[in-house]
Amino acid sequence: MGWTDERVELLKKLWQDGLSASQIAKQLGGVTRNAVIGKVHRLGLSGRATPSKPARPVFKAPRPARQAAAPAAPRRIAPPPLATAAPAPPPPVRYVDETPGAATVLTLGAHMCKWPIGDPSSDDFTFCGRRASVGPYCVEHARVAYQPAQAKKRSSANELARSLRRYI
């Protein structure tokens, strides 16, 4: 359906009455909401005289009147309730210098040797637990963990000549 002069006049009237583009499209019939919006834009129609939503009275319950606050007596800060049984402090960190393998994940401290002893999937898995001196390990386990760099062996003249032959 095209835009006839009568339909354009009806569009202008409905637009000025404050109807939405969807409402106008329904009344005109045969046009979509977007077609109405496009025609309004092409006609250069200004804003509406009335809002598109019908004005509804808003009923709010009245607030109860506030009572005037009487001067209050100074407040006393109650002392905190006394705890009847305070939790026991954690046991001090003890290093197991005699036998390795006495520290578990729960008892392992910051300066204890973290060398694993046993199978991690078994129940008797422990850590060394001695006092750590070099990084995370005790002296004995640090020797195993940190191997000194091996000195490069000096090559003889024959070995040097043999390695150079592949480049000649």
Tab-separated table of C-alpha atoms in Angstrom:
chain	number	residue	atom	x	y	z
A	1	MET	CA	0.000	0.000	0.000
A	2	GLY	CA	1.391	3.447	-0.912
A	3	TRP	CA	1.363	6.739	0.933
A	4	THR	CA	-1.685	8.632	-0.284
A	5	ASP	CA	-2.389	12.195	0.771
A	6	GLU	CA	-5.157	11.017	3.125
A	7	ARG	CA	-2.846	8.453	4.754
A	8	VAL	CA	-0.071	11.032	5.140
A	9	GLU	CA	-2.525	13.464	6.815
A	10	LEU	CA	-3.756	10.694	9.124
A	11	LEU	CA	-0.124	9.831	9.920
A	12	LYS	CA	0.605	13.472	10.814
A	13	LYS	CA	-2.497	13.690	13.020
A	14	LEU	CA	-1.755	10.426	14.858
A	15	TRP	CA	1.878	11.411	15.287
A	16	GLN	CA	0.905	14.769	16.805
A	17	ASP	CA	-1.600	12.968	19.072
A	18	GLY	CA	1.326	11.093	20.565
A	19	LEU	CA	0.748	7.573	19.278
A	20	SER	CA	3.736	5.316	18.828
A	21	ALA	CA	4.935	4.182	15.407
A	22	SER	CA	3.581	0.686	16.094
A	23	GLN	CA	0.166	2.043	17.038
A	24	ILE	CA	0.068	4.222	13.922
A	25	ALA	CA	1.069	1.250	11.714
A	26	LYS	CA	-1.811	-0.796	13.144
A	27	GLN	CA	-4.358	1.978	12.531
A	28	LEU	CA	-3.155	2.681	9.012
A	29	GLY	CA	-2.877	-0.987	8.087
A	30	GLY	CA	-0.629	-2.325	5.353
A	31	VAL	CA	2.538	-0.593	6.663
A	32	THR	CA	5.151	-1.583	9.176
A	33	ARG	CA	6.413	0.310	12.175
A	34	ASN	CA	9.684	1.008	10.331
A	35	ALA	CA	7.767	2.397	7.344
A	36	VAL	CA	5.971	4.823	9.668
A	37	ILE	CA	9.275	5.873	11.259
A	38	GLY	CA	10.840	6.411	7.816
A	39	LYS	CA	7.890	8.502	6.578
A	40	VAL	CA	7.927	10.620	9.774
A	41	HIS	CA	11.616	11.220	9.234
A	42	ARG	CA	11.181	12.123	5.555
A	43	LEU	CA	8.322	14.484	6.399
A	44	GLY	CA	10.519	16.140	9.003
A	45	LEU	CA	7.859	15.940	11.693
A	46	SER	CA	8.961	17.403	14.972
A	47	GLY	CA	8.619	15.876	18.377
A	48	ARG	CA	5.208	15.017	19.662
A	49	ALA	CA	2.886	17.240	21.586
A	50	THR	CA	2.076	14.508	24.081
A	51	PRO	CA	4.113	11.565	25.235
A	52	SER	CA	3.538	8.195	23.621
A	53	LYS	CA	2.803	6.514	26.951
A	54	PRO	CA	-0.456	7.426	28.612
A	55	ALA	CA	0.100	9.325	31.795
A	56	ARG	CA	-0.798	7.213	34.779
A	57	PRO	CA	-1.233	8.692	38.186
A	58	VAL	CA	1.435	7.412	40.489
A	59	PHE	CA	0.123	6.650	43.927
A	60	LYS	CA	2.729	6.478	46.623
A	61	ALA	CA	1.894	5.631	50.164
A	62	PRO	CA	2.622	8.574	52.417
A	63	ARG	CA	5.597	8.123	54.653
A	64	PRO	CA	4.909	7.913	58.341
A	65	ALA	CA	5.866	11.049	60.199
A	66	ARG	CA	9.211	10.865	61.926
A	67	GLN	CA	9.176	11.334	65.625
A	68	ALA	CA	11.464	13.920	67.021
A	69	ALA	CA	14.435	12.188	68.547
A	70	ALA	CA	14.709	12.771	72.260
A	71	PRO	CA	18.198	13.530	73.485
A	72	ALA	CA	19.652	10.135	74.215
A	73	ALA	CA	21.813	9.260	77.142
A	74	PRO	CA	25.464	8.779	76.289
A	75	ARG	CA	26.094	5.299	75.000
A	76	ARG	CA	28.422	2.957	76.738
A	77	ILE	CA	30.582	0.728	74.687
A	78	ALA	CA	30.217	-2.788	75.981
A	79	PRO	CA	33.476	-4.649	76.474
A	80	PRO	CA	33.944	-7.526	74.049
A	81	PRO	CA	32.683	-10.826	75.415
A	82	LEU	CA	35.378	-12.884	77.022
A	83	ALA	CA	36.176	-16.050	75.190
A	84	THR	CA	35.918	-19.018	77.506
A	85	ALA	CA	38.252	-21.264	75.570
A	86	ALA	CA	40.798	-19.556	73.362
A	87	PRO	CA	42.151	-21.707	70.537
A	88	ALA	CA	45.527	-23.162	71.312
A	89	PRO	CA	48.427	-21.501	69.485
A	90	PRO	CA	50.014	-23.620	66.756
A	91	PRO	CA	52.926	-25.744	67.917
A	92	PRO	CA	56.353	-24.223	67.322
A	93	VAL	CA	58.222	-25.343	64.231
A	94	ARG	CA	60.610	-28.102	65.123
A	95	TYR	CA	63.307	-29.343	62.860
A	96	VAL	CA	63.894	-33.040	62.708
A	97	ASP	CA	67.666	-33.218	62.708
A	98	GLU	CA	68.018	-36.819	63.815
A	99	THR	CA	66.014	-38.733	61.227
A	100	PRO	CA	64.805	-37.513	57.871
A	101	GLY	CA	61.238	-38.205	56.855
A	102	ALA	CA	59.308	-36.924	59.841
A	103	ALA	CA	57.683	-33.880	58.194
A	104	THR	CA	54.327	-34.084	56.439
A	105	VAL	CA	52.675	-31.553	54.170
A	106	LEU	CA	50.816	-30.124	57.158
A	107	THR	CA	53.887	-29.825	59.413
A	108	LEU	CA	56.358	-28.636	56.759
A	109	GLY	CA	57.699	-25.182	57.647
A	110	ALA	CA	59.369	-22.465	55.620
A	111	HIS	CA	62.956	-23.362	56.577
A	112	MET	CA	62.582	-27.128	56.537
A	113	CYS	CA	64.082	-29.450	53.927
A	114	LYS	CA	61.473	-30.234	51.306
A	115	TRP	CA	63.138	-33.346	49.906
A	116	PRO	CA	60.367	-35.878	49.214
A	117	ILE	CA	60.729	-39.317	50.775
A	118	GLY	CA	58.622	-42.203	49.497
A	119	ASP	CA	55.818	-42.504	46.996
A	120	PRO	CA	53.475	-39.459	46.911
A	121	SER	CA	50.469	-41.734	46.390
A	122	SER	CA	51.133	-43.776	49.553
A	123	ASP	CA	50.036	-42.914	53.081
A	124	ASP	CA	53.563	-42.918	54.503
A	125	PHE	CA	54.838	-40.201	52.142
A	126	THR	CA	56.878	-37.570	54.029
A	127	PHE	CA	59.503	-34.899	53.564
A	128	CYS	CA	63.001	-34.760	55.020
A	129	GLY	CA	62.174	-32.012	57.517
A	130	ARG	CA	65.728	-31.147	58.570
A	131	ARG	CA	66.807	-27.515	58.722
A	132	ALA	CA	67.224	-26.195	55.173
A	133	SER	CA	70.532	-24.515	54.507
A	134	VAL	CA	70.840	-24.258	50.720
A	135	GLY	CA	67.553	-23.235	49.129
A	136	PRO	CA	64.745	-25.627	49.965
A	137	TYR	CA	67.019	-28.531	50.979
A	138	CYS	CA	69.291	-29.553	53.836
A	139	VAL	CA	73.042	-29.900	53.231
A	140	GLU	CA	72.851	-33.623	52.423
A	141	HIS	CA	69.992	-33.292	49.921
A	142	ALA	CA	71.435	-30.104	48.393
A	143	ARG	CA	74.529	-32.132	47.426
A	144	VAL	CA	72.294	-34.562	45.556
A	145	ALA	CA	70.048	-31.903	44.007
A	146	TYR	CA	72.749	-29.480	42.931
A	147	GLN	CA	75.559	-31.310	41.137
A	148	PRO	CA	78.684	-29.228	40.508
A	149	ALA	CA	79.396	-28.414	36.893
A	150	GLN	CA	81.751	-30.917	35.326
A	151	ALA	CA	85.029	-29.508	34.073
A	152	LYS	CA	85.409	-29.807	30.334
A	153	LYS	CA	88.089	-32.265	29.447
A	154	ARG	CA	90.941	-30.922	27.477
A	155	SER	CA	91.049	-32.253	24.014
A	156	SER	CA	94.257	-33.562	22.549
A	157	ALA	CA	95.667	-32.462	19.204
A	158	ASN	CA	94.349	-35.605	17.534
A	159	GLU	CA	90.792	-34.983	18.766
A	160	LEU	CA	90.988	-31.364	17.654
A	161	ALA	CA	92.180	-32.366	14.188
A	162	ARG	CA	89.445	-34.994	13.927
A	163	SER	CA	86.686	-32.476	14.809
A	164	LEU	CA	88.067	-29.936	12.318
A	165	ARG	CA	88.141	-32.422	9.441
A	166	ARG	CA	84.402	-32.222	8.932
A	167	TYR	CA	84.788	-28.534	8.109
A	168	ILE	CA	87.656	-28.984	5.621
